[in-house]
CSV table of C-alpha atoms and ligand atoms in Angstrom, one decimal:
chain,number,residue,atom,x,y,z
A,183,MET,CA,0.2,-0.1,0.0
A,184,ILE,CA,1.1,3.6,-0.6
A,185,GLY,CA,0.1,6.7,0.7
A,186,ASN,CA,-3.3,8.1,-0.6
A,187,PHE,CA,-2.1,10.7,-2.2
A,188,ARG,CA,0.9,9.5,-4.3
A,189,TYR,CA,-2.0,7.1,-5.0
A,190,LYS,CA,-4.3,9.8,-6.4
A,191,ILE,CA,-1.7,11.5,-8.3
A,192,ALA,CA,-0.3,8.2,-10.1
A,193,LYS,CA,-4.1,7.3,-11.0
A,194,MET,CA,-4.7,10.4,-12.4
A,195,MET,CA,-1.9,10.0,-14.6
A,196,GLY,CA,-2.7,6.9,-15.3
A,197,LYS,CA,-5.7,8.0,-16.7
A,198,PHE,CA,-4.7,10.9,-18.9
A,199,GLY,CA,-2.3,7.9,-20.1
A,200,GLN,CA,-5.5,6.4,-21.4
A,201,LYS,CA,-6.5,9.6,-22.8
A,202,ILE,CA,-3.6,10.2,-24.9
A,203,VAL,CA,-3.3,6.7,-26.2
A,204,GLY,CA,-7.2,6.2,-26.7
A,205,LEU,CA,-6.9,2.3,-25.8
A,206,ASN,CA,-6.3,1.6,-29.3
A,207,GLY,CA,-4.2,-2.1,-29.1
A,208,GLY,CA,-0.4,-1.6,-29.2
A,209,MET,CA,0.7,0.8,-26.5
A,210,GLY,CA,-2.6,1.2,-25.2
A,211,LYS,CA,-2.9,-2.0,-23.5
A,212,SER,CA,0.1,-0.9,-21.4
A,213,PHE,CA,1.0,2.8,-21.7
A,214,PRO,CA,-1.3,4.1,-19.1
A,215,GLY,CA,-0.1,1.1,-16.9
A,216,TRP,CA,3.0,1.9,-17.3
A,217,LEU,CA,2.8,5.4,-16.3
A,218,PHE,CA,0.2,4.5,-13.4
A,219,LEU,CA,3.4,2.3,-11.5
A,220,LYS,CA,5.9,4.4,-12.6
A,221,ILE,CA,4.6,7.6,-10.6
A,222,GLY,CA,2.7,5.4,-8.1
A,223,SER,CA,5.3,2.5,-8.0
A,224,TYR,CA,4.5,-1.3,-7.8
A,225,GLU,CA,2.9,-1.0,-4.6
A,226,ALA,CA,0.1,1.1,-5.8
A,227,LEU,CA,-1.3,-1.6,-7.8
A,228,ASN,CA,-2.3,-3.0,-4.5
A,229,ASN,CA,-4.1,-0.1,-3.9
A,230,LEU,CA,-6.1,0.0,-7.5
A,231,ALA,CA,-6.8,-4.0,-7.2
A,232,LYS,CA,-9.0,-3.0,-4.7
A,233,GLU,CA,-10.8,-1.1,-6.7
A,234,PRO,CA,-13.1,-3.9,-8.2
A,235,GLU,CA,-15.8,-4.8,-5.4
A,236,TYR,CA,-15.6,-8.6,-6.1
A,237,GLY,CA,-11.9,-8.8,-7.1
A,238,SER,CA,-9.6,-9.7,-9.7
A,239,ILE,CA,-9.2,-13.0,-11.6
A,240,ILE,CA,-5.7,-13.8,-13.5
A,241,ILE,CA,-5.5,-16.3,-16.2
A,242,THR,CA,-2.5,-18.1,-17.1
A,243,GLY,CA,-1.0,-21.4,-18.9
A,244,THR,CA,1.3,-22.3,-21.9
A,245,ASN,CA,-2.0,-22.3,-24.3
A,246,GLY,CA,-5.2,-21.5,-24.4
A,247,LYS,CA,-4.7,-17.8,-22.2
A,248,THR,CA,-6.0,-15.3,-24.7
A,249,THR,CA,-8.8,-17.6,-26.0
A,250,SER,CA,-10.1,-18.1,-22.4
A,251,THR,CA,-9.6,-15.1,-21.4
A,252,THR,CA,-11.6,-13.7,-24.3
A,253,LEU,CA,-14.7,-15.9,-23.7
A,254,THR,CA,-14.4,-15.5,-20.1
A,255,ILE,CA,-15.0,-11.4,-20.6
A,256,LYS,CA,-17.8,-12.4,-23.0
A,257,LEU,CA,-19.4,-14.7,-20.3
A,258,LEU,CA,-19.0,-12.6,-17.4
A,259,SER,CA,-19.5,-8.7,-18.9
A,260,GLU,CA,-23.6,-10.4,-20.0
A,261,ASP,CA,-23.8,-10.6,-15.8
A,262,THR,CA,-21.8,-7.8,-14.6
A,263,GLU,CA,-19.6,-4.5,-14.9
A,264,ILE,CA,-15.9,-6.1,-15.6
A,265,CYS,CA,-12.7,-4.5,-16.4
A,266,SER,CA,-9.6,-6.5,-18.3
A,267,ASN,CA,-6.9,-6.8,-20.6
A,268,PHE,CA,-5.6,-10.1,-22.5
A,269,GLU,CA,-3.0,-10.5,-25.2
A,270,SER,CA,-0.7,-8.9,-23.3
A,271,ASN,CA,1.6,-10.7,-20.6
A,272,THR,CA,2.8,-7.8,-18.3
A,273,ILE,CA,1.9,-6.3,-15.0
A,274,ASN,CA,1.5,-2.8,-16.7
A,275,ALA,CA,-1.4,-4.3,-18.8
A,276,ILE,CA,-2.9,-5.5,-15.8
A,277,ALA,CA,-2.6,-2.0,-14.1
A,278,THR,CA,-4.1,-0.7,-17.6
A,279,GLY,CA,-7.3,-2.8,-17.2
A,280,LEU,CA,-7.6,-1.8,-13.4
A,281,LEU,CA,-7.4,1.8,-14.3
A,282,LYS,CA,-10.9,1.6,-16.1
A,283,GLY,CA,-12.5,2.0,-13.0
A,284,ASN,CA,-16.3,1.4,-11.9
A,285,SER,CA,-16.1,-2.6,-12.3
A,286,LYS,CA,-17.2,-5.4,-10.2
A,287,LEU,CA,-14.5,-7.7,-11.2
A,288,GLY,CA,-11.2,-7.6,-13.2
A,289,VAL,CA,-10.1,-10.4,-15.6
A,290,PHE,CA,-6.6,-10.6,-16.8
A,291,GLU,CA,-4.4,-12.3,-18.8
A,292,TYR,CA,-1.1,-12.9,-17.6
A,293,GLY,CA,1.7,-15.3,-19.1
A,294,ILE,CA,4.9,-16.3,-17.5
A,295,ARG,CA,7.9,-17.8,-19.3
A,296,ASP,CA,9.9,-17.8,-15.7
A,297,PHE,CA,10.7,-16.1,-12.9
A,298,GLU,CA,13.4,-13.8,-14.9
A,299,HIS,CA,11.0,-12.8,-17.4
A,300,GLY,CA,8.2,-12.7,-15.0
A,301,ILE,CA,7.5,-11.9,-11.3
A,302,PRO,CA,4.4,-14.4,-10.5
A,303,GLY,CA,5.1,-14.0,-6.8
A,304,THR,CA,4.9,-10.1,-6.9
A,305,VAL,CA,1.8,-10.1,-9.1
A,306,GLN,CA,0.0,-12.1,-6.6
A,307,ARG,CA,1.1,-10.4,-3.7
A,308,LEU,CA,-0.4,-6.9,-5.2
A,309,VAL,CA,-3.1,-8.0,-7.4
A,310,ASP,CA,-4.4,-10.0,-4.6
A,311,PRO,CA,-6.3,-12.2,-7.0
A,312,VAL,CA,-9.5,-13.9,-6.1
A,313,GLY,CA,-9.2,-16.4,-9.1
A,314,VAL,CA,-6.2,-17.8,-10.8
A,315,VAL,CA,-7.0,-19.9,-13.5
A,316,TYR,CA,-4.7,-22.7,-15.1
A,317,THR,CA,-5.6,-23.4,-18.8
A,318,THR,CA,-2.7,-26.1,-19.5
A,319,ILE,CA,1.1,-26.2,-19.0
A,320,SER,CA,3.3,-27.6,-21.8
A,321,LYS,CA,6.7,-27.4,-22.6
A,322,GLU,CA,7.6,-24.0,-24.0
A,323,HIS,CA,10.3,-22.6,-25.4
A,324,THR,CA,13.6,-24.5,-23.5
A,325,GLN,CA,15.7,-21.1,-23.9
A,326,VAL,CA,14.7,-17.3,-23.6
A,327,LEU,CA,17.3,-14.5,-24.8
A,328,GLY,CA,20.0,-17.3,-24.5
A,329,VAL,CA,19.2,-18.7,-21.0
A,330,LYS,CA,18.3,-22.3,-20.4
A,331,ASN,CA,14.8,-22.6,-18.8
A,332,PRO,CA,14.1,-26.0,-17.4
A,333,PHE,CA,10.8,-27.2,-17.3
A,334,GLU,CA,10.6,-27.6,-13.5
A,335,LYS,CA,11.7,-23.8,-13.5
A,336,TYR,CA,8.6,-22.8,-15.9
A,337,LEU,CA,6.4,-25.0,-13.6
A,338,ALA,CA,7.4,-23.3,-10.4
A,339,ALA,CA,7.0,-19.7,-11.7
A,340,LYS,CA,3.5,-21.0,-13.0
A,341,THR,CA,2.9,-22.3,-9.3
A,342,GLU,CA,3.8,-18.7,-7.5
A,343,LEU,CA,0.8,-17.3,-8.9
A,344,SER,CA,-1.3,-19.0,-6.3
A,345,LYS,CA,1.0,-20.3,-4.0
A,346,ASN,CA,0.3,-18.1,-1.3
A,347,MET,CA,-3.5,-17.1,-2.1
A,348,THR,CA,-5.6,-17.4,1.0
A,349,LYS,CA,-8.9,-16.2,-0.4
A,350,GLY,CA,-10.8,-17.0,-3.7
A,351,VAL,CA,-10.5,-19.8,-6.2
A,352,VAL,CA,-8.3,-21.9,-8.0
A,353,ILE,CA,-9.4,-23.0,-11.3
A,354,ALA,CA,-7.3,-25.8,-13.1
A,355,ASN,CA,-7.4,-28.2,-16.0
A,356,ALA,CA,-8.1,-31.8,-14.5
A,357,ASP,CA,-6.9,-33.6,-17.6
A,358,ASP,CA,-3.7,-32.0,-17.4
A,359,PRO,CA,-1.2,-33.4,-14.9
A,360,ARG,CA,0.2,-30.3,-14.3
A,361,THR,CA,-2.5,-27.8,-13.7
A,362,ALA,CA,-4.3,-30.6,-11.9
A,363,PHE,CA,-1.3,-31.1,-9.1
A,364,ILE,CA,-1.3,-27.2,-8.4
A,365,GLY,CA,-5.0,-27.7,-7.9
A,366,LYS,CA,-4.4,-30.5,-5.9
A,367,ASN,CA,-1.6,-28.5,-3.7
A,368,LYS,CA,-4.5,-25.8,-2.9
A,369,GLU,CA,-7.4,-27.8,-2.0
A,370,LYS,CA,-5.9,-27.4,1.7
A,371,ASP,CA,-6.1,-23.6,1.3
A,372,ILE,CA,-8.9,-22.6,-0.9
A,373,HIS,CA,-11.6,-23.4,-3.1
A,374,VAL,CA,-10.7,-25.3,-6.2
A,375,ASN,CA,-12.7,-25.9,-9.4
A,376,TYR,CA,-11.6,-28.2,-12.2
A,377,PHE,CA,-12.8,-28.5,-15.7
A,378,GLY,CA,-12.2,-31.6,-18.1
A,379,PHE,CA,-13.4,-33.9,-20.6
A,380,ASP,CA,-16.2,-36.7,-20.0
A,381,THR,CA,-16.6,-38.3,-23.7
A,382,ASP,CA,-15.5,-41.2,-25.7
A,383,ASN,CA,-15.9,-38.8,-28.7
A,384,VAL,CA,-12.1,-37.3,-28.7
A,385,VAL,CA,-9.0,-39.6,-29.2
A,386,ASP,CA,-5.5,-38.7,-29.6
A,387,ILE,CA,-3.8,-39.5,-32.9
A,388,PHE,CA,-0.2,-39.1,-31.7
A,389,GLU,CA,2.2,-41.7,-30.2
A,390,ASP,CA,2.1,-41.8,-26.5
A,391,LYS,CA,5.1,-40.0,-24.7
A,392,PRO,CA,5.7,-40.8,-21.1
A,393,ILE,CA,4.3,-37.7,-19.2
A,394,LYS,CA,6.0,-37.8,-15.5
A,395,CYS,CA,3.7,-37.5,-12.4
A,396,PRO,CA,4.3,-34.0,-11.4
A,397,LYS,CA,4.4,-35.6,-7.3
A,398,CYS,CA,6.6,-38.3,-7.5
A,399,GLY,CA,8.5,-38.0,-10.9
A,400,LYS,CA,7.3,-41.7,-12.0
A,401,ASP,CA,5.5,-42.4,-15.3
A,402,LEU,CA,1.9,-41.8,-15.1
A,403,LYS,CA,-0.4,-44.3,-16.6
A,404,TYR,CA,-3.2,-43.2,-18.8
A,405,THR,CA,-6.5,-45.1,-19.4
A,406,LYS,CA,-7.2,-42.4,-22.2
A,407,ARG,CA,-5.3,-39.9,-23.7
A,408,PHE,CA,-7.7,-36.7,-25.1
A,409,MET,CA,-4.8,-34.2,-26.5
A,410,ASN,CA,-0.9,-34.5,-25.8
A,411,HIS,CA,-0.3,-34.8,-22.2
A,412,ARG,CA,-4.2,-34.2,-21.5
A,413,GLY,CA,-6.2,-37.1,-20.4
A,414,ILE,CA,-7.1,-39.6,-17.7
A,415,TYR,CA,-4.3,-40.7,-15.5
A,416,GLU,CA,-3.3,-42.3,-12.5
A,417,CYS,CA,0.1,-42.6,-10.8
A,418,GLU,CA,1.3,-45.5,-8.1
A,419,CYS,CA,2.1,-42.5,-5.5
A,420,GLY,CA,-1.7,-42.2,-5.3
A,421,PHE,CA,-1.5,-38.7,-7.6
A,422,LYS,CA,-4.8,-39.5,-10.0
A,423,ARG,CA,-6.8,-37.0,-12.3
A,424,PRO,CA,-9.3,-35.1,-10.2
A,425,GLU,CA,-13.1,-35.4,-10.8
A,426,PRO,CA,-13.9,-32.3,-12.9
A,427,ASN,CA,-16.4,-30.1,-11.2
A,428,VAL,CA,-17.5,-29.0,-15.4
A,429,LYS,CA,-17.1,-31.3,-17.9
A,430,LEU,CA,-17.6,-31.5,-21.7
A,431,THR,CA,-19.8,-34.6,-22.0
A,432,ASN,CA,-21.3,-34.5,-25.4
A,433,PHE,CA,-19.0,-33.9,-28.6
A,434,LYS,CA,-20.2,-33.9,-32.1
A,435,LEU,CA,-18.6,-32.7,-35.2
A,436,GLU,CA,-20.4,-31.3,-38.1
A,437,PRO,CA,-18.9,-30.0,-41.0
A,438,GLU,CA,-19.4,-26.1,-40.3
A,439,ARG,CA,-20.4,-26.3,-36.3
A,440,TRP,CA,-19.7,-28.6,-33.5
A,441,TYR,CA,-22.8,-29.6,-31.3
A,442,ILE,CA,-21.6,-29.7,-27.3
A,443,THR,CA,-23.1,-30.4,-24.2
A,444,VAL,CA,-21.6,-29.2,-21.1
A,445,GLU,CA,-22.7,-30.0,-17.3
A,446,GLY,CA,-21.2,-28.6,-14.3
A,447,GLU,CA,-21.4,-27.9,-10.1
A,448,VAL,CA,-19.0,-25.8,-9.1
A,449,TYR,CA,-18.3,-23.2,-5.7
A,450,ASN,CA,-19.9,-19.8,-6.8
A,451,TYR,CA,-17.2,-17.1,-5.3
A,452,THR,CA,-19.7,-14.3,-5.5
A,453,VAL,CA,-22.7,-15.7,-3.9
A,454,ASP,CA,-20.4,-18.1,-1.4
A,455,LYS,CA,-22.7,-21.3,-2.5
A,456,ASN,CA,-22.5,-24.2,-5.1
A,457,VAL,CA,-24.6,-23.6,-8.4
A,458,SER,CA,-25.1,-26.7,-11.0
A,459,PHE,CA,-25.9,-25.6,-14.6
A,460,LYS,CA,-26.3,-28.1,-18.0
A,461,PHE,CA,-26.8,-26.6,-21.4
A,462,ASP,CA,-26.2,-27.9,-25.1
A,463,THR,CA,-24.9,-25.4,-27.6
A,464,ASP,CA,-22.9,-25.4,-30.7
A,465,VAL,CA,-19.4,-23.8,-31.6
A,466,PRO,CA,-17.3,-22.9,-34.8
A,467,ASN,CA,-15.4,-25.8,-36.0
A,468,PHE,CA,-11.9,-24.4,-34.3
A,469,GLY,CA,-10.2,-27.2,-32.9
A,470,ILE,CA,-10.5,-29.7,-29.8
A,471,HIS,CA,-8.1,-27.2,-28.1
A,472,ASN,CA,-10.5,-24.9,-28.5
A,473,LEU,CA,-13.2,-26.9,-26.6
A,474,TYR,CA,-11.2,-26.5,-23.7
A,475,ASN,CA,-11.0,-22.8,-23.8
A,476,VAL,CA,-14.6,-23.1,-24.1
A,477,ILE,CA,-15.0,-25.3,-21.0
A,478,CYS,CA,-12.3,-23.6,-19.0
A,479,SER,CA,-14.1,-20.0,-19.5
A,480,THR,CA,-17.5,-21.6,-18.4
A,481,THR,CA,-15.9,-22.8,-14.8
A,482,VAL,CA,-14.6,-19.4,-14.4
A,483,TYR,CA,-17.7,-17.8,-15.5
A,484,ALA,CA,-20.0,-20.2,-13.0
A,485,THR,CA,-17.7,-19.6,-10.2
A,486,PHE,CA,-17.7,-15.8,-10.2
A,487,THR,CA,-21.1,-14.3,-11.8
A,488,PRO,CA,-23.3,-13.0,-9.3
A,489,SER,CA,-26.1,-14.2,-11.2
A,490,PRO,CA,-25.6,-18.0,-11.4
A,491,GLU,CA,-29.6,-18.5,-12.3
A,492,LYS,CA,-28.4,-16.9,-15.9
A,493,ILE,CA,-25.6,-19.3,-16.3
A,494,GLU,CA,-27.0,-21.3,-18.8
A,495,LYS,CA,-29.0,-18.8,-21.0
A,496,THR,CA,-26.0,-16.7,-21.2
A,497,ALA,CA,-23.6,-19.3,-21.9
A,498,LYS,CA,-25.6,-20.8,-25.2
A,499,LYS,CA,-26.1,-17.1,-25.9
A,500,VAL,CA,-22.4,-16.2,-26.1
A,501,PHE,CA,-21.3,-19.5,-27.3
A,502,SER,CA,-23.8,-20.1,-30.1
A,503,SER,CA,-22.9,-16.5,-31.3
A,504,LEU,CA,-19.0,-17.3,-31.5
A,505,THR,CA,-17.6,-17.4,-35.0
A,506,MET,CA,-14.1,-17.7,-36.0
A,507,ALA,CA,-13.3,-14.3,-35.4
A,508,ILE,CA,-12.9,-15.2,-31.7
A,509,LEU,CA,-9.2,-16.6,-32.8
A,510,PRO,CA,-6.8,-14.2,-31.8
A,511,PRO,CA,-4.3,-12.8,-34.8
A,512,GLY,CA,-2.2,-15.5,-36.4
A,513,ARG,CA,-3.4,-18.4,-34.7
A,514,PHE,CA,-4.5,-21.8,-36.9
A,515,GLU,CA,-7.6,-22.4,-38.6
A,516,VAL,CA,-8.9,-24.4,-41.6
A,517,VAL,CA,-9.4,-22.2,-44.8
A,518,LYS,CA,-11.1,-23.5,-47.8
A,519,LEU,CA,-9.2,-21.5,-50.9
A,520,ASN,CA,-11.5,-20.9,-54.4
A,521,ASN,CA,-9.7,-23.7,-56.2
A,522,GLY,CA,-11.4,-25.9,-53.6
A,523,LYS,CA,-7.9,-26.8,-51.8
A,524,LEU,CA,-8.0,-26.9,-47.8
A,525,ILE,CA,-5.2,-25.2,-46.4
A,526,GLY,CA,-4.7,-25.5,-42.3
A,527,LEU,CA,-2.5,-22.4,-41.4
A,528,GLY,CA,-1.1,-20.6,-38.4
A,529,GLN,CA,1.2,-20.3,-35.7
A,530,GLY,CA,2.5,-23.0,-33.6
A,531,ASP,CA,5.3,-22.3,-31.6
A,532,ASN,CA,5.7,-25.2,-29.1
A,533,GLY,CA,5.8,-28.6,-29.6
A,534,ASP,CA,1.8,-28.8,-28.1
A,535,ALA,CA,0.6,-26.2,-30.3
A,536,LEU,CA,1.8,-27.6,-33.4
A,537,LYS,CA,0.0,-30.9,-32.3
A,538,VAL,CA,-2.9,-29.5,-31.7
A,539,ASN,CA,-3.0,-27.8,-35.3
A,540,ILE,CA,-2.6,-30.9,-36.8
A,541,LEU,CA,-5.4,-32.5,-34.6
A,542,CYS,CA,-7.3,-29.5,-36.0
A,543,MET,CA,-6.6,-30.3,-39.8
A,544,LYS,CA,-6.9,-34.2,-39.5
A,545,PRO,CA,-10.6,-34.3,-39.9
A,546,TYR,CA,-10.7,-32.6,-43.2
A,547,ILE,CA,-7.6,-34.7,-44.6
A,548,LYS,CA,-8.8,-37.0,-47.5
A,549,GLY,CA,-5.5,-37.3,-49.5
A,550,PRO,CA,-2.0,-36.4,-50.0
A,551,VAL,CA,-0.9,-33.6,-47.7
A,552,GLU,CA,2.3,-31.5,-48.5
A,553,PHE,CA,3.6,-29.7,-45.0
A,554,ILE,CA,5.0,-26.3,-45.2
A,555,TYR,CA,7.1,-25.9,-42.2
A,556,THR,CA,8.7,-23.0,-40.2
A,557,THR,CA,11.5,-23.9,-38.0
A,558,PRO,CA,12.3,-22.8,-34.5
A,559,ASP,CA,15.4,-20.9,-33.7
A,560,VAL,CA,18.7,-21.4,-32.3
A,561,GLY,CA,19.0,-23.2,-28.8
A,562,GLU,CA,15.3,-24.7,-29.8
A,563,GLU,CA,16.5,-27.8,-30.3
A,564,GLU,CA,13.8,-29.4,-28.0
A,565,VAL,CA,10.9,-27.8,-29.6
A,566,PHE,CA,12.2,-29.1,-32.7
A,567,GLU,CA,12.0,-32.6,-31.5
A,568,ASP,CA,8.3,-31.9,-30.7
A,569,HIS,CA,7.7,-30.5,-33.9
A,570,LEU,CA,9.0,-33.6,-35.8
A,571,GLU,CA,7.4,-36.0,-33.8
A,572,ALA,CA,4.4,-34.5,-34.9
A,573,ILE,CA,5.3,-34.0,-38.7
A,574,ARG,CA,5.9,-37.9,-38.3
A,575,THR,CA,2.7,-38.8,-37.4
A,576,ILE,CA,0.9,-36.8,-40.1
A,577,LYS,CA,3.4,-38.4,-42.9
A,578,PRO,CA,3.3,-35.6,-45.6
A,579,ASP,CA,3.7,-36.5,-48.8
A,580,HIS,CA,6.0,-33.4,-49.5
A,581,LEU,CA,7.6,-31.2,-47.0
A,582,ILE,CA,9.0,-27.9,-47.3
A,583,VAL,CA,11.4,-26.5,-44.5
A,584,ILE,CA,11.4,-22.6,-44.1
A,585,PRO,CA,13.0,-20.8,-41.2
A,586,GLY,CA,10.6,-19.7,-38.8
A,587,ARG,CA,12.7,-17.2,-36.8
A,588,GLU,CA,15.9,-15.7,-37.4
A,589,SER,CA,18.5,-18.1,-38.1
A,590,VAL,CA,18.3,-19.1,-41.5
A,591,ASP,CA,21.8,-21.3,-41.0
A,592,ILE,CA,20.3,-23.3,-38.0
A,593,ALA,CA,17.2,-24.1,-40.0
A,594,LYS,CA,19.3,-25.2,-43.0
A,595,GLU,CA,20.8,-28.0,-40.0
A,596,TYR,CA,17.1,-28.8,-39.1
A,597,TYR,CA,16.3,-29.3,-42.5
A,598,ASN,CA,19.5,-31.6,-43.0
A,599,GLN,CA,18.6,-33.5,-40.0
A,600,ILE,CA,14.8,-34.5,-41.7
A,601,LYS,CA,15.5,-34.4,-45.6
A,602,ASP,CA,16.4,-37.6,-45.9
A,603,GLU,CA,13.5,-39.0,-44.2
A,604,PHE,CA,10.5,-37.2,-45.9
A,605,ASN,CA,10.4,-35.9,-49.8
A,606,ALA,CA,11.8,-32.3,-48.6
A,607,ASP,CA,12.7,-28.8,-50.0
A,608,PHE,CA,14.6,-26.2,-48.2
A,609,TYR,CA,13.6,-22.3,-49.0
A,610,PRO,CA,15.8,-20.0,-46.9
A,611,TYR,CA,14.0,-16.9,-46.9
A,612,PRO,CA,16.1,-14.4,-44.5
A,613,TYR,CA,14.3,-13.3,-41.6
A,614,ASP,CA,15.4,-9.6,-42.3
A,615,GLU,CA,13.7,-9.4,-45.7
A,616,MET,CA,10.2,-10.8,-43.7
A,617,LYS,CA,8.1,-9.6,-46.4
A,618,LYS,CA,10.0,-11.6,-48.8
A,619,ARG,CA,9.5,-14.8,-46.6
A,620,ILE,CA,5.7,-14.0,-46.3
A,621,ASN,CA,5.3,-13.6,-50.0
A,622,GLY,CA,7.5,-16.6,-50.3
A,623,MET,CA,5.2,-18.6,-48.2
A,624,CYS,CA,1.8,-17.2,-49.8
A,625,ASP,CA,3.0,-18.3,-53.2
A,626,LEU,CA,4.1,-21.8,-52.0
A,627,VAL,CA,0.6,-22.1,-51.0
A,628,LYS,CA,-0.9,-20.8,-54.6
A,629,GLU,CA,1.5,-22.9,-56.4
A,630,SER,CA,0.8,-26.4,-54.4
A,631,LYS,CA,-0.2,-29.4,-56.6
A,632,TYR,CA,-1.8,-30.6,-53.3
A,633,ASP,CA,-5.3,-30.9,-52.2
A,634,TYR,CA,-4.4,-30.8,-48.7
A,635,ILE,CA,-1.7,-28.2,-47.1
A,636,LEU,CA,-0.5,-27.5,-43.5
A,637,MET,CA,1.3,-24.6,-43.0
A,638,THR,CA,2.3,-23.8,-39.6
A,639,GLY,CA,5.4,-24.0,-37.2
A,640,CYS,CA,7.5,-20.8,-35.8
A,641,GLY,CA,6.9,-17.3,-36.6
A,642,GLU,CA,5.7,-14.1,-34.9
A,643,GLU,CA,2.1,-14.4,-34.7
A,644,GLN,CA,1.5,-10.9,-35.8
A,645,ALA,CA,3.8,-9.9,-38.1
A,646,MET,CA,4.4,-13.0,-40.0
A,647,TRP,CA,1.2,-15.4,-39.6
A,648,GLU,CA,-1.3,-12.9,-39.1
A,649,GLN,CA,-0.2,-11.3,-42.4
A,650,ILE,CA,0.0,-14.7,-44.1
A,651,LYS,CA,-3.6,-15.5,-43.0
A,652,GLN,CA,-4.4,-11.9,-44.2
A,653,LYS,CA,-2.9,-12.0,-47.8
A,654,ILE,CA,-4.1,-15.9,-48.3
A,655,LYS,CA,-8.0,-14.7,-47.4
A,656,ARG,CA,-7.7,-11.7,-49.6
A,657,GLY,CA,-6.4,-13.2,-52.7
A,658,ASN,CA,-9.4,-15.7,-52.2
A,659,LYS,CA,-11.9,-12.9,-52.5
B,889,LIG,ZN1,3.5,-40.5,-8.5
C-alpha cells in the first residue's frame, strides 16, 4: 500500500495516459499502466486492485490463455461490470485494465515464462486475485534470450501465482496433470474448481509419450488420452486425475459447427454457494483445444458470476454466436481456397501447439498432404524434436522447410536432419526480409499441387502469421 496522495496522483496520470493512447491496441494495452506504476510504484497496484468490488481473476497457462480470457470476458460481461486486459502479458497491462474503474470484477491474462521474465509472486501479492486460472502447462521454449529454462523452473513460476492465495478459487484443468497438481496442492487452503472432458468422442492420434507424475516423478499411467499430455491418468504414488466440476459430456462434429453439452457443479465465490448447470450449444469448428477454452471459461464464469441463475442462458447465447473471429491474430485455422483446396495455417510455436494444429486439420484430410513447416531458432532443439514427432505422425507427401525465426543456418541444420526421411525441400527465406518470406510462403500455397496443405510452425504471430492469413484470405476473394 502507498499513501493516498501519491496514489491519487498516479491514478490521475494513468487515466491521463489512457486519454493519450485512446486505448486502441498496441501501446494502449500497457502504457497507461506503465505510467501509473512509474509514478505510484509497484505497490500502488495493490491500492488499484482493491477497486473492483469482487476482486480480480488472472488467467495463465502455456496455451489457451488469450482465447479463454476472451471467452471469460464475453460471458461475465453479460452479467456484471468488468474491467479486463488480454493478449498482453505484463503487470503494466493488468494495471491498465484496472484503471478503467467502476467495475465489479477484473479479468486479466498473464503469461509467465519463468522467474526471470515474469514476477508471478509479486503479481499475486499486489493484485491479490480472488481467482487464478490454469489452462494447460506444456513445455515451451527451452531457451529464452540465451538462458536455459528447465521445465521444472517454468512449472514452479506458474505455481507461484497462486501459492500464497488465502481466499478465492483456483481453477485448473483436471485433464492436465501439471495444472491438476497445482490444484490438488491448493485444496487445503481454498476452493478449487476443475474442468475436463468426459466423452469417448475425443481421441489423440499421436504416439503416447511418457509423462512424468508431477508428484513423484514416475511415469503416469493413462487410461485415456485426449490431447498430448491431457487425459485420464493415475500414478502408483496415489496422485490421479481429479473429478472435474465442469465437464464436456457430449461432442458431435459437423462440418460447419460442432455440437457440445457442458455440465457442471461448482462453488461460486461471489454468492458463496454451490451452483449447478447443464447446457447444449454449438461452437465453430475451431479445434479440440478450443473446446478446452470453452469449458475453462465456463468454469471461470460459473465460479464468479453474481447471477448464477443466468449461467445456462448466457453460456448458450455467447457460445452459439461465436465465429472464427474469436481466434487471436495469427492463430491456426482451416481455410477453404477458391480452387477447392484446403489449407490449415497459423502459428504453432511450441510442440504442443503444433500437434494441436495438426489435430485440428486431421478430420478434413482426405488425400496426400503438403506440409510447409517453419522451424524454431537456435537453442530450441527440443521444440524441433517435438515438431518432428508431430510431422512424422502426419507423414506428409511433401515437406517444405522454411526458417521460422531469425537463424537461417539453424533452419538449414534442422532441414539436413530430416531431408532423407521425407520428400523435402528447403527455402532459405531470410528473417530481415520478412516481406519476402511472407510472399514466398503465400506463393508456395498458390503453386502447391496438393489438395491438402498444412502451413505451421514457429514465427511471430502478428508480424508473420496474421499477415500471411490476411494475404491468403484476400487472394481468396
Ligand atoms: Zn506419482
